[in-house]
Short mmCIF file of C-alpha atoms in Angstrom, two decimals:
data_model
loop_
_atom_site.label_atom_id
_atom_site.label_comp_id
_atom_site.label_asym_id
_atom_site.label_seq_id
_atom_site.Cartn_x
_atom_site.Cartn_y
_atom_site.Cartn_z
CA UNK A 280 -14.27 -48.63 -135.73
CA UNK A 281 -12.37 -45.63 -134.44
CA UNK A 282 -8.94 -45.12 -135.87
CA UNK A 283 -5.87 -45.79 -133.82
CA UNK A 284 -3.24 -43.17 -133.31
CA UNK A 285 0.34 -43.15 -132.24
CA UNK A 286 0.46 -39.78 -130.58
CA UNK A 287 -1.85 -36.94 -129.86
CA UNK A 288 -0.51 -33.42 -130.40
CA UNK A 289 -2.18 -30.30 -129.20
CA UNK A 290 -1.91 -27.33 -131.50
CA UNK A 291 -2.94 -23.74 -131.04
CA UNK A 292 -3.82 -21.34 -133.82
CA UNK A 293 -3.14 -17.67 -133.15
CA UNK A 294 -3.00 -14.35 -134.96
CA UNK A 295 -4.87 -11.05 -135.33
CA UNK A 296 -8.63 -10.81 -135.63
CA UNK A 297 -9.94 -11.59 -139.18
CA UNK A 298 -6.74 -13.21 -140.51
CA UNK A 299 -8.79 -16.37 -141.09
CA UNK A 300 -7.89 -18.71 -138.23
CA UNK A 301 -11.29 -20.38 -137.95
CA UNK A 302 -11.66 -20.68 -141.73
CA UNK A 303 -8.28 -22.37 -142.04
CA UNK A 304 -9.10 -24.84 -139.27
CA UNK A 305 -12.52 -25.60 -140.70
CA UNK A 306 -11.06 -26.20 -144.12
CA UNK A 307 -8.62 -28.64 -142.55
CA UNK A 308 -10.99 -30.46 -140.21
CA UNK A 309 -14.30 -30.25 -142.09
CA UNK A 310 -13.16 -29.74 -145.66
CA UNK A 311 -15.41 -26.78 -146.26
CA UNK A 312 -15.17 -23.04 -146.57
CA UNK A 313 -17.72 -20.44 -145.56
CA UNK A 314 -17.55 -17.06 -147.26
CA UNK A 315 -18.38 -15.40 -143.97
CA UNK A 316 -17.81 -16.83 -140.54
CA UNK A 317 -18.67 -15.47 -137.11
CA UNK A 318 -15.90 -14.02 -135.01
CA UNK A 319 -14.63 -16.60 -132.54
CA UNK A 320 -15.71 -15.65 -129.06
CA UNK A 321 -13.43 -17.24 -126.46
CA UNK A 322 -11.93 -20.53 -127.56
CA UNK A 323 -13.09 -23.23 -129.92
CA UNK A 324 -11.94 -26.78 -130.40
CA UNK A 325 -11.44 -29.07 -133.38
CA UNK A 326 -9.72 -32.36 -134.03
CA UNK A 327 -8.51 -34.50 -136.90
CA UNK A 328 -6.25 -37.41 -137.63
CA UNK A 329 -3.32 -37.05 -139.99
CA UNK A 330 -1.20 -39.80 -141.45
CA UNK A 331 2.41 -38.66 -141.55
CA UNK A 332 3.81 -41.94 -142.82
CA UNK A 333 1.91 -44.99 -144.02
CA UNK A 334 0.27 -46.46 -140.94
CA UNK A 335 1.51 -43.70 -138.62
CA UNK A 336 -1.39 -41.62 -137.56
CA UNK A 337 -1.27 -38.60 -135.31
CA UNK A 338 -4.31 -37.22 -133.62
CA UNK A 339 -4.39 -33.44 -133.70
CA UNK A 340 -6.34 -31.43 -131.17
CA UNK A 341 -6.58 -27.92 -132.51
CA UNK A 342 -7.45 -24.93 -130.39
CA UNK A 343 -8.94 -21.98 -132.17
CA UNK A 344 -8.56 -18.72 -130.29
CA UNK A 345 -10.21 -15.34 -130.48
CA UNK A 346 -8.06 -12.74 -132.17
CA UNK A 347 -9.31 -9.84 -130.11
CA UNK A 348 -6.80 -8.76 -127.55
CA UNK A 349 -8.92 -8.99 -124.45
CA UNK A 350 -9.65 -12.68 -124.95
CA UNK A 351 -5.94 -13.25 -124.66
CA UNK A 352 -5.99 -12.08 -121.06
CA UNK A 353 -4.46 -14.57 -118.77
CA UNK A 354 -6.82 -17.26 -117.70
CA UNK A 355 -8.91 -17.29 -120.86
CA UNK A 356 -6.19 -18.56 -123.17
CA UNK A 357 -3.18 -19.16 -120.97
CA UNK A 358 -3.98 -22.80 -120.25
CA UNK A 359 -4.29 -23.43 -123.97
CA UNK A 360 -0.88 -22.02 -124.71
CA UNK A 361 0.76 -23.92 -121.91
CA UNK A 362 -0.68 -27.21 -122.99
CA UNK A 363 0.17 -26.93 -126.68
CA UNK A 364 3.15 -28.53 -128.36
CA UNK A 365 2.75 -26.72 -131.64
CA UNK A 366 1.12 -23.70 -133.15
CA UNK A 367 0.21 -21.98 -136.36
CA UNK A 368 0.92 -18.27 -136.21
CA UNK A 369 -1.25 -16.66 -138.86
CA UNK A 370 -1.16 -13.33 -140.58
CA UNK A 371 -3.14 -12.14 -143.58
CA UNK A 372 -0.94 -11.38 -146.60
CA UNK A 373 -3.35 -8.59 -147.57
CA UNK A 374 -3.11 -6.94 -144.14
CA UNK A 375 0.28 -5.49 -143.30
CA UNK A 376 -0.58 -4.78 -139.69
CA UNK A 377 -1.36 -8.43 -139.00
CA UNK A 378 2.18 -9.19 -140.21
CA UNK A 379 3.69 -6.50 -138.01
CA UNK A 380 1.91 -8.03 -135.02
CA UNK A 381 3.48 -11.45 -135.52
CA UNK A 382 6.29 -10.51 -133.17
CA UNK A 383 3.86 -9.60 -130.36
CA UNK A 384 2.00 -12.85 -130.77
CA UNK A 385 5.19 -14.80 -130.53
CA UNK A 386 6.35 -12.92 -127.45
CA UNK A 387 3.04 -13.51 -125.79
CA UNK A 388 3.06 -17.19 -126.62
CA UNK A 389 6.58 -17.57 -125.28
CA UNK A 390 5.74 -15.84 -122.04
CA UNK A 391 2.79 -18.16 -121.48
CA UNK A 392 4.35 -21.49 -122.34
CA UNK A 393 7.32 -21.46 -119.97
CA UNK A 394 8.86 -23.83 -119.09
CA UNK A 395 7.71 -25.64 -122.23
CA UNK A 396 8.22 -24.43 -125.75
CA UNK A 397 6.02 -24.45 -128.81
CA UNK A 398 7.02 -25.44 -132.32
CA UNK A 399 5.58 -22.69 -134.50
CA UNK A 400 4.86 -22.47 -138.17
CA UNK A 401 4.44 -19.02 -139.69
CA UNK A 402 1.47 -18.94 -142.03
CA UNK A 403 0.71 -16.23 -144.57
CA UNK A 404 -3.01 -16.74 -145.12
CA UNK A 405 -5.39 -15.69 -147.92
CA UNK A 406 -2.77 -16.25 -150.63
CA UNK A 407 -5.58 -16.47 -153.20
CA UNK A 408 -5.86 -12.69 -152.93
CA UNK A 409 -2.60 -12.06 -154.77
CA UNK A 410 -3.76 -8.71 -156.18
CA UNK A 411 -4.22 -7.28 -152.69
CA UNK A 412 -0.97 -8.61 -151.32
CA UNK A 413 0.77 -6.26 -148.85
CA UNK A 414 3.42 -8.63 -147.54
CA UNK A 415 5.92 -10.21 -149.91
CA UNK A 416 6.88 -13.82 -149.64
CA UNK A 417 10.53 -12.84 -149.27
CA UNK A 418 10.05 -10.67 -146.21
CA UNK A 419 7.80 -13.26 -144.58
CA UNK A 420 10.38 -15.97 -145.22
CA UNK A 421 13.06 -13.74 -143.79
CA UNK A 422 11.07 -13.16 -140.62
CA UNK A 423 10.29 -16.85 -140.26
CA UNK A 424 13.99 -17.60 -140.71
CA UNK A 425 14.92 -15.14 -138.00
CA UNK A 426 12.60 -16.95 -135.61
CA UNK A 427 13.77 -20.36 -136.77
CA UNK A 428 10.41 -21.32 -138.19
CA UNK A 429 9.17 -22.54 -141.52
CA UNK A 430 6.93 -20.34 -143.64
CA UNK A 431 3.90 -21.49 -145.62
CA UNK A 432 1.34 -19.55 -147.63
CA UNK A 433 -2.19 -20.89 -147.50
CA UNK A 434 -5.68 -20.21 -148.73
CA UNK A 435 -8.71 -21.71 -147.04
CA UNK A 436 -10.94 -20.54 -149.88
CA UNK A 437 -8.99 -22.30 -152.62
CA UNK A 438 -7.70 -25.07 -150.35
CA UNK A 439 -4.07 -24.22 -151.07
CA UNK A 440 -1.43 -25.70 -148.77
CA UNK A 441 -3.89 -26.24 -145.93
CA UNK A 442 -3.09 -29.95 -145.62
CA UNK A 443 0.55 -29.19 -146.19
CA UNK A 444 0.73 -26.62 -143.37
CA UNK A 445 -0.76 -28.89 -140.72
CA UNK A 446 1.08 -31.97 -141.90
CA UNK A 447 4.48 -30.28 -142.04
CA UNK A 448 4.06 -28.95 -138.54
CA UNK A 449 2.96 -32.38 -137.34
CA UNK A 450 5.99 -34.00 -138.97
CA UNK A 451 8.35 -31.51 -137.36
CA UNK A 452 6.89 -32.19 -133.93
CA UNK A 453 6.96 -35.92 -134.54
CA UNK A 454 10.67 -35.73 -135.37
CA UNK A 455 11.33 -33.84 -132.14
CA UNK A 456 9.37 -36.38 -130.12
CA UNK A 457 11.30 -39.20 -131.72
CA UNK A 458 14.65 -37.57 -131.08
CA UNK A 459 13.69 -37.01 -127.46
CA UNK A 460 13.78 -33.22 -127.72
CA UNK A 461 10.14 -33.21 -126.77
CA UNK A 462 9.09 -35.65 -124.06
CA UNK A 463 5.74 -36.70 -122.73
CA UNK A 464 5.22 -35.29 -119.29
CA UNK A 465 2.74 -35.90 -116.55
CA UNK A 466 0.41 -32.94 -116.17
CA UNK A 467 1.16 -31.57 -119.63
CA UNK A 468 -1.31 -32.08 -122.43
CA UNK A 469 0.93 -31.09 -125.34
CA UNK A 470 1.88 -34.64 -126.36
CA UNK A 471 0.21 -37.84 -125.33
CA UNK A 472 0.93 -41.29 -126.56
CA UNK A 473 -1.90 -43.33 -127.93
CA UNK A 474 -2.32 -46.90 -128.98
CA UNK A 475 0.45 -48.61 -130.83
CA UNK A 476 -1.34 -50.68 -133.46
CA UNK A 477 0.64 -53.91 -132.99
CA UNK A 478 -0.16 -54.29 -129.31
CA UNK A 479 -3.86 -54.19 -130.01
CA UNK A 480 -5.03 -57.68 -130.72
CA UNK A 481 -8.41 -57.09 -132.18
CA UNK A 482 -10.53 -54.17 -133.19
CA UNK A 483 -13.12 -55.33 -130.72
CA UNK A 484 -10.79 -54.87 -127.86
CA UNK A 485 -10.19 -51.33 -128.92
CA UNK A 486 -13.78 -50.31 -129.28
CA UNK A 487 -14.79 -52.00 -126.07
CA UNK A 488 -12.23 -50.24 -123.96
CA UNK A 489 -13.67 -47.22 -122.26
CA UNK A 490 -10.65 -46.26 -120.28
CA UNK A 491 -8.96 -44.32 -122.96
CA UNK A 492 -10.02 -41.98 -125.65
CA UNK A 493 -10.07 -43.37 -129.14
CA UNK A 494 -11.83 -40.71 -131.03
CA UNK B 199 -37.46 -20.21 -145.05
CA UNK B 200 -36.90 -16.96 -143.23
CA UNK B 201 -38.10 -16.39 -139.69
CA UNK B 202 -39.85 -13.19 -138.57
CA UNK B 203 -36.53 -11.75 -137.37
CA UNK B 204 -34.90 -12.02 -140.79
CA UNK B 205 -32.85 -15.17 -140.17
CA UNK B 206 -32.64 -17.79 -142.86
CA UNK B 207 -33.24 -21.22 -141.43
CA UNK B 208 -32.23 -23.69 -144.11
CA UNK B 209 -31.82 -26.57 -141.68
CA UNK B 210 -34.55 -26.31 -139.09
CA UNK B 211 -37.32 -24.30 -140.71
CA UNK B 212 -39.79 -27.19 -140.57
CA UNK B 213 -39.25 -27.93 -136.89
CA UNK B 214 -39.29 -24.20 -136.16
CA UNK B 215 -42.62 -23.83 -137.94
CA UNK B 216 -44.02 -26.82 -136.13
CA UNK B 217 -42.98 -25.41 -132.77
CA UNK B 218 -44.43 -22.00 -133.64
CA UNK B 219 -47.75 -23.54 -134.68
CA UNK B 220 -48.18 -24.79 -131.15
CA UNK B 221 -46.58 -21.81 -129.49
CA UNK B 222 -48.94 -19.37 -131.20
CA UNK B 223 -51.76 -20.33 -128.84
CA UNK B 224 -49.58 -19.47 -125.87
CA UNK B 225 -48.53 -16.23 -127.53
CA UNK B 226 -52.12 -15.18 -128.17
CA UNK B 227 -53.10 -15.86 -124.61
CA UNK B 228 -50.07 -14.00 -123.24
CA UNK B 229 -50.67 -11.16 -125.62
CA UNK B 230 -54.21 -10.65 -124.34
CA UNK B 231 -53.12 -10.80 -120.74
CA UNK B 232 -50.31 -8.34 -121.32
CA UNK B 233 -52.57 -5.88 -123.14
CA UNK B 234 -54.95 -5.93 -120.22
CA UNK B 235 -52.14 -5.51 -117.71
CA UNK B 236 -50.62 -2.63 -119.62
CA UNK B 237 -53.98 -0.91 -119.88
CA UNK B 238 -54.42 -1.09 -116.13
CA UNK B 239 -50.88 -0.03 -115.25
CA UNK B 240 -49.04 1.46 -118.21
CA UNK B 241 -45.85 2.03 -116.25
CA UNK B 242 -44.96 -1.62 -115.63
CA UNK B 243 -43.99 -1.38 -112.02
CA UNK B 244 -42.20 -4.35 -110.56
CA UNK B 245 -44.49 -6.80 -108.80
CA UNK B 246 -44.96 -10.51 -108.38
CA UNK B 247 -47.61 -10.47 -111.09
CA UNK B 248 -45.33 -8.77 -113.59
CA UNK B 249 -42.51 -11.14 -112.67
CA UNK B 250 -44.78 -14.11 -113.34
CA UNK B 251 -45.91 -12.54 -116.59
CA UNK B 252 -42.31 -11.95 -117.66
CA UNK B 253 -41.32 -15.53 -116.92
CA UNK B 254 -44.20 -16.71 -119.09
CA UNK B 255 -42.92 -14.57 -121.92
CA UNK B 256 -43.31 -11.02 -123.17
CA UNK B 257 -45.15 -10.83 -126.50
CA UNK B 258 -42.93 -9.43 -129.21
CA UNK B 259 -45.07 -6.34 -129.72
CA UNK B 260 -44.43 -5.31 -126.10
CA UNK B 261 -40.86 -6.48 -125.81
CA UNK B 262 -39.03 -3.23 -126.45
CA UNK B 263 -41.32 -1.38 -124.04
CA UNK B 264 -41.01 -3.95 -121.24
CA UNK B 265 -37.26 -4.33 -121.61
CA UNK B 266 -36.85 -0.55 -121.57
CA UNK B 267 -39.05 -0.12 -118.50
CA UNK B 268 -37.79 -3.08 -116.48
CA UNK B 269 -34.10 -2.37 -117.01
CA UNK B 270 -34.25 1.34 -116.29
CA UNK B 271 -33.19 2.12 -119.84
CA UNK B 272 -36.32 4.17 -120.49
CA UNK B 273 -35.60 6.37 -117.51
CA UNK B 274 -32.03 7.06 -118.66
CA UNK B 275 -33.14 7.75 -122.20
CA UNK B 276 -35.66 10.32 -120.98
CA UNK B 277 -33.27 11.98 -118.55
CA UNK B 278 -30.52 12.29 -121.17
CA UNK B 279 -32.15 13.73 -124.29
CA UNK B 280 -29.75 14.13 -127.17
CA UNK B 281 -27.02 12.11 -125.48
CA UNK B 282 -27.04 9.29 -128.01
CA UNK B 283 -26.91 11.78 -130.86
CA UNK B 284 -23.96 13.56 -129.28
CA UNK B 285 -22.10 10.26 -128.94
CA UNK B 286 -22.58 9.63 -132.64
CA UNK B 287 -21.42 13.12 -133.55
CA UNK B 288 -18.27 12.86 -131.45
CA UNK B 289 -14.94 11.96 -132.96
CA UNK B 290 -14.32 8.26 -132.42
CA UNK B 291 -10.94 6.66 -131.93
CA UNK B 292 -9.73 4.84 -135.01
CA UNK B 293 -8.95 1.51 -133.25
CA UNK B 294 -12.53 1.43 -131.94
CA UNK B 295 -13.96 2.09 -135.39
CA UNK B 296 -11.68 -0.46 -137.02
CA UNK B 297 -12.44 -3.20 -134.52
CA UNK B 298 -16.18 -2.73 -134.97
CA UNK B 299 -15.93 -2.51 -138.74
CA UNK B 300 -14.01 -5.77 -138.89
CA UNK B 301 -16.99 -7.57 -137.38
CA UNK B 302 -19.87 -5.82 -139.17
CA UNK B 303 -20.09 -8.09 -142.19
CA UNK B 304 -19.64 -11.18 -140.03
CA UNK B 305 -22.45 -10.40 -137.65
CA UNK B 306 -25.51 -12.40 -138.69
CA UNK B 307 -24.51 -13.09 -142.30
CA UNK B 308 -27.51 -15.44 -142.29
CA UNK B 309 -29.91 -12.57 -141.63
CA UNK B 310 -31.35 -10.77 -144.64
CA UNK B 311 -31.70 -7.53 -142.67
CA UNK B 312 -27.96 -7.39 -142.00
CA UNK B 313 -26.72 -8.36 -145.40
CA UNK B 314 -25.66 -5.11 -147.03
CA UNK B 315 -24.04 -1.99 -145.71
CA UNK B 316 -27.17 0.03 -146.30
CA UNK B 317 -29.02 -2.40 -144.06
CA UNK B 318 -29.06 -2.75 -140.31
CA UNK B 319 -25.27 -2.99 -140.48
CA UNK B 320 -25.11 0.78 -140.27
CA UNK B 321 -27.34 0.82 -137.18
CA UNK B 322 -25.15 -1.89 -135.69
CA UNK B 323 -22.07 0.23 -136.33
CA UNK B 324 -23.71 3.31 -134.79
CA UNK B 325 -24.88 1.58 -131.62
CA UNK B 326 -21.52 -0.11 -131.06
CA UNK B 327 -19.41 2.95 -131.77
CA UNK B 328 -21.67 5.10 -129.57
CA UNK B 329 -21.38 2.57 -126.75
CA UNK B 330 -17.62 2.23 -127.14
CA UNK B 331 -17.29 5.99 -127.00
CA UNK B 332 -19.61 6.24 -123.99
CA UNK B 333 -17.79 3.53 -122.06
CA UNK B 334 -14.16 3.88 -123.01
CA UNK B 335 -12.98 1.35 -120.45
CA UNK B 336 -14.92 -1.35 -122.29
CA UNK B 337 -14.79 0.02 -125.83
CA UNK B 338 -15.78 -2.82 -128.09
CA UNK B 339 -15.57 -6.50 -127.21
CA UNK B 340 -16.51 -9.27 -129.61
CA UNK B 341 -19.85 -10.65 -128.53
CA UNK B 342 -21.29 -7.17 -128.06
CA UNK B 343 -22.00 -7.18 -131.80
CA UNK B 344 -24.43 -10.08 -131.39
CA UNK B 345 -26.15 -8.43 -128.46
CA UNK B 346 -26.53 -5.07 -130.19
CA UNK B 347 -27.78 -6.92 -133.27
CA UNK B 348 -30.62 -8.59 -131.38
CA UNK B 349 -31.50 -5.34 -129.63
CA UNK B 350 -31.76 -3.58 -132.98
CA UNK B 351 -33.91 -6.38 -134.41
CA UNK B 352 -36.32 -6.14 -131.48
CA UNK B 353 -36.46 -2.40 -130.80
CA UNK B 354 -35.93 -1.28 -134.42
CA UNK B 355 -34.45 1.82 -132.81
CA UNK B 356 -30.79 2.72 -132.36
CA UNK B 357 -31.21 4.96 -129.35
CA UNK B 358 -33.24 2.39 -127.44
CA UNK B 359 -30.74 -0.29 -128.36
CA UNK B 360 -27.97 1.90 -127.01
CA UNK B 361 -29.71 2.42 -123.67
CA UNK B 362 -30.53 -1.27 -123.33
CA UNK B 363 -26.89 -2.03 -124.00
CA UNK B 364 -26.01 0.48 -121.30
CA UNK B 365 -28.43 -1.16 -118.86
CA UNK B 366 -26.92 -4.58 -119.54
CA UNK B 367 -23.29 -3.57 -119.23
CA UNK B 368 -23.59 -1.01 -116.46
CA UNK B 369 -26.11 -2.71 -114.19
CA UNK B 370 -27.45 -6.09 -115.19
CA UNK B 371 -24.33 -8.05 -116.07
CA UNK B 372 -21.09 -8.52 -114.19
CA UNK B 373 -17.94 -7.23 -115.79
CA UNK B 374 -17.93 -9.52 -118.84
CA UNK B 375 -16.53 -7.25 -121.53
CA UNK B 376 -13.81 -5.10 -119.99
CA UNK B 377 -10.25 -5.95 -120.96
CA UNK B 378 -9.64 -7.96 -117.78
CA UNK B 379 -12.92 -9.90 -118.20
CA UNK B 380 -12.92 -10.60 -114.49
CA UNK B 381 -16.71 -10.94 -114.31
CA UNK B 382 -16.68 -13.48 -117.10
CA UNK B 383 -13.96 -15.60 -115.54
CA UNK B 384 -15.81 -15.38 -112.25
CA UNK B 385 -19.12 -16.53 -113.69
CA UNK B 386 -17.48 -19.40 -115.55
CA UNK B 387 -16.01 -20.55 -112.24
CA UNK B 388 -19.33 -20.00 -110.43
CA UNK B 389 -21.04 -22.19 -113.01
CA UNK B 390 -18.52 -24.97 -112.47
CA UNK B 391 -19.15 -24.80 -108.72
CA UNK B 392 -22.91 -24.82 -109.18
CA UNK B 393 -22.65 -27.87 -111.43
CA UNK B 394 -20.54 -29.57 -108.81
CA UNK B 395 -23.28 -28.89 -106.26
CA UNK B 396 -26.20 -29.90 -108.45
CA UNK B 397 -24.61 -32.79 -110.30
CA UNK B 398 -21.48 -34.11 -108.60
CA UNK B 399 -20.92 -36.72 -111.29
CA UNK B 400 -20.75 -34.17 -114.09
CA UNK B 401 -18.67 -31.91 -111.87
CA UNK B 402 -16.20 -34.69 -111.32
CA UNK B 403 -15.97 -35.55 -114.98
CA UNK B 404 -15.40 -31.94 -115.98
CA UNK B 405 -12.75 -31.53 -113.29
CA UNK B 406 -10.56 -33.94 -115.27
CA UNK B 407 -10.26 -31.36 -118.02
CA UNK B 408 -8.81 -28.11 -116.75
CA UNK B 409 -10.12 -25.10 -118.60
CA UNK B 410 -13.08 -26.97 -120.04
CA UNK B 411 -15.65 -24.61 -118.53
CA UNK B 412 -13.95 -21.61 -120.11
CA UNK B 413 -14.11 -23.40 -123.41
CA UNK B 414 -17.75 -24.35 -123.06
CA UNK B 415 -19.35 -21.48 -121.21
CA UNK B 416 -17.48 -18.29 -122.19
CA UNK B 417 -19.50 -18.02 -125.33
CA UNK B 418 -22.76 -18.71 -123.50
CA UNK B 419 -22.18 -15.81 -121.15
CA UNK B 420 -20.49 -13.32 -123.48
CA UNK B 421 -23.12 -13.70 -126.18
CA UNK B 422 -25.99 -14.05 -123.69
CA UNK B 423 -26.88 -17.23 -125.59
CA UNK B 424 -27.19 -15.52 -128.98
CA UNK B 425 -26.13 -18.00 -131.67
CA UNK B 426 -25.97 -20.64 -128.96
CA UNK B 427 -29.71 -21.23 -128.48
CA UNK B 428 -32.55 -20.60 -130.95
CA UNK B 429 -33.66 -16.98 -131.19
CA UNK B 430 -37.14 -17.44 -129.74
CA UNK B 431 -35.59 -19.07 -126.68
CA UNK B 432 -32.92 -16.39 -126.35
CA UNK B 433 -35.56 -13.66 -126.37
CA UNK B 434 -37.47 -15.42 -123.62
CA UNK B 435 -34.27 -15.63 -121.58
CA UNK B 436 -33.65 -11.95 -122.18
CA UNK B 437 -37.16 -11.13 -120.93
CA UNK B 438 -36.06 -12.50 -117.57
CA UNK B 439 -32.59 -11.01 -117.84
CA UNK B 440 -33.93 -7.48 -118.22
CA UNK B 441 -36.45 -7.95 -115.47
CA UNK B 442 -34.62 -10.09 -112.91
CA UNK B 443 -30.94 -9.76 -113.74
CA UNK B 444 -28.10 -12.08 -114.61
CA UNK B 445 -29.00 -15.02 -112.37
CA UNK B 446 -31.14 -16.42 -115.15
CA UNK B 447 -27.98 -17.05 -117.19
CA UNK B 448 -26.94 -19.66 -114.61
CA UNK B 449 -30.40 -21.23 -114.62
CA UNK B 450 -30.15 -21.71 -118.36
CA UNK B 451 -26.63 -23.15 -118.20
CA UNK B 452 -27.55 -25.47 -115.33
CA UNK B 453 -30.66 -26.70 -117.09
CA UNK B 454 -28.70 -27.47 -120.25
CA UNK B 455 -26.19 -29.45 -118.21
CA UNK B 456 -28.59 -31.22 -115.83
CA UNK B 457 -31.03 -32.16 -118.54
CA UNK B 458 -28.25 -33.83 -120.53
CA UNK B 459 -26.32 -35.42 -117.66
CA UNK B 460 -26.44 -38.93 -119.09
CA UNK B 461 -25.15 -37.76 -122.44
CA UNK B 462 -22.36 -35.74 -120.87
CA UNK B 463 -21.33 -38.59 -118.59
CA UNK B 464 -20.87 -40.86 -121.58
CA UNK B 465 -18.11 -38.63 -122.94
CA UNK B 466 -14.71 -40.26 -122.64
CA UNK B 467 -12.40 -37.55 -123.86
CA UNK B 468 -12.16 -33.88 -124.58
CA UNK B 469 -13.36 -33.98 -128.20
CA UNK B 470 -16.34 -36.07 -127.05
CA UNK B 471 -17.17 -33.52 -124.42
CA UNK B 472 -16.85 -30.58 -126.78
CA UNK B 473 -19.04 -32.34 -129.29
CA UNK B 474 -21.55 -33.11 -126.59
CA UNK B 475 -21.70 -29.53 -125.39
CA UNK B 476 -22.22 -28.34 -128.95
CA UNK B 477 -25.01 -30.84 -129.29
CA UNK B 478 -26.96 -30.11 -126.09
CA UNK B 479 -27.77 -26.53 -127.05
CA UNK B 480 -29.59 -27.64 -130.20
CA UNK B 481 -32.53 -29.87 -130.94
CA UNK B 482 -36.11 -29.90 -129.79
CA UNK B 483 -35.32 -29.34 -126.13
CA UNK B 484 -34.02 -25.82 -126.59
CA UNK B 485 -36.19 -25.00 -129.61
CA UNK B 486 -39.43 -25.40 -127.68
CA UNK B 487 -38.93 -22.13 -125.83
CA UNK B 488 -42.02 -22.26 -123.67
CA UNK B 489 -41.32 -25.60 -122.04
CA UNK B 490 -37.62 -24.79 -121.94
CA UNK B 491 -38.38 -21.70 -119.87
CA UNK B 492 -40.58 -23.71 -117.53
CA UNK B 493 -37.72 -26.17 -117.07
CA UNK B 494 -35.14 -23.55 -116.20
CA UNK B 495 -37.25 -22.57 -113.20
CA UNK B 496 -37.84 -26.13 -112.04
CA UNK B 497 -35.03 -28.42 -113.15
CA UNK B 498 -32.03 -26.80 -111.40
CA UNK B 499 -34.01 -26.48 -108.15
CA UNK B 500 -33.54 -23.57 -105.84
CA UNK B 501 -30.90 -21.04 -106.71
CA UNK B 502 -30.95 -18.08 -104.40
CA UNK B 503 -29.34 -14.77 -105.14
CA UNK B 504 -27.47 -15.16 -101.85
CA UNK B 505 -25.85 -18.37 -103.08
CA UNK B 506 -24.91 -16.77 -106.38
CA UNK B 507 -23.55 -13.64 -104.71
CA UNK B 508 -21.49 -15.64 -102.23
CA UNK B 509 -20.05 -17.84 -104.94
CA UNK B 510 -19.28 -14.85 -107.12
CA UNK B 511 -17.44 -13.19 -104.23
CA UNK B 512 -15.44 -16.25 -103.41
CA UNK B 513 -14.56 -17.11 -107.02
CA UNK B 514 -13.60 -13.53 -107.85
CA UNK B 515 -11.21 -13.39 -104.90
CA UNK B 516 -9.70 -16.72 -105.88
CA UNK B 517 -9.13 -15.58 -109.45
CA UNK B 518 -7.61 -12.31 -108.34
CA UNK B 519 -5.26 -14.18 -106.03
CA UNK B 520 -4.25 -16.61 -108.76
CA UNK B 521 -3.55 -13.79 -111.15
CA UNK B 522 -1.55 -11.58 -108.84
#
């Protein structure tokens, strides 16, 4: 039987080319790591359920985007920004330039999502490569603080903080939905409500229904 | 478990071998026919016979020659001696070099010929940097690495690969790779309209998910089906692409969609659909390149250049309006 979820959140993962966006998402959704992965051409899509509290499951739809600048041109990725409630903004801790570009990414995201807003998490990726580090944790935390975001360091290779990053972001969004700061809106895909377990009478009813997505 | 092009096939080697065992008879027959044709008319002028021959597949030993002749690349190469060399010798902008370098080791990591820097990776770098320097408006766009890679595998020659690249980007394809990517957005929209015409039910389903065609088809078009469909099938598509132009890309996309209508219509949500679209490019249907190519010319029915041109015009204008 397909699992039941309370809400569906749409997330977008952005950042410079080669910072490891696809690898991070694959580690999270498929539990594996490829030493080398193809550059993402256009947009890719992944999904996974997370349990933020016992019995409270959130369905995440995760949009992977190309890092190369031209794929960010308006109609290729704009719709994905606008319809996202949350995002992971990645840089590579061994690549200073990718850190310097964080500001541009944020500006771009903000210009696309109006009138909505996105809850971002700043992610310093490839933290297993400590010896090649070019961005200190302190300066990254400072930048995140200035933008009012949290900061997490992750490694897809060693599976460090990958669960943590996605779950924390999901929890933050969930809190905002609960407090009414984020509301479900017609014509916006960022947050959708799903099935509430106690109104479903039997698992059969759920699997039979074809009017709503359960996967 | 390595195919003749250098790709490791850990998952589908058996089915690939099986397909090739049957396909070899076709290849031998085509090979004989082509040798005879090329003896009679070595210059490969365009004719209905050659068109029919191309649609039935160009044998690998003649591929580079036919692609070069049919696309006009040979002519350019001959009229610009030393040009490729001069592009390589020129001073290249650092952002161009960096962008290409970032993708070198992640282009065909599953191909033994591309595995080390001493390998075809250096040819790949040369062809891409030369092209980016030649066409500064386009520079380097991800996706071009896959195309150049296949060209190098087939021609085994950097200069020829460069001129085939030039033929594709300057004449055969719409504006897919320039920073605005207008041609790509246009063709994605054209495809959605064609699907609506040929299969209203699928069109209707897809219309519920704005942006879905961009998600599904951008990669198909930008990579010209490299890494989307099996290599033997991609090469057959490229035979037609170099000879007849970009319309064949729609035929392929339409066939993939129409042939799997029932499967697609069962999808109930976006993840379902994405999964489904990942699924329909694999399997026996696309692996059996010879029957796949027959299907692309029958299954979608008639598709005139006039229709495609009209749709492209209309969709381009619409996109430009929306963006301004």
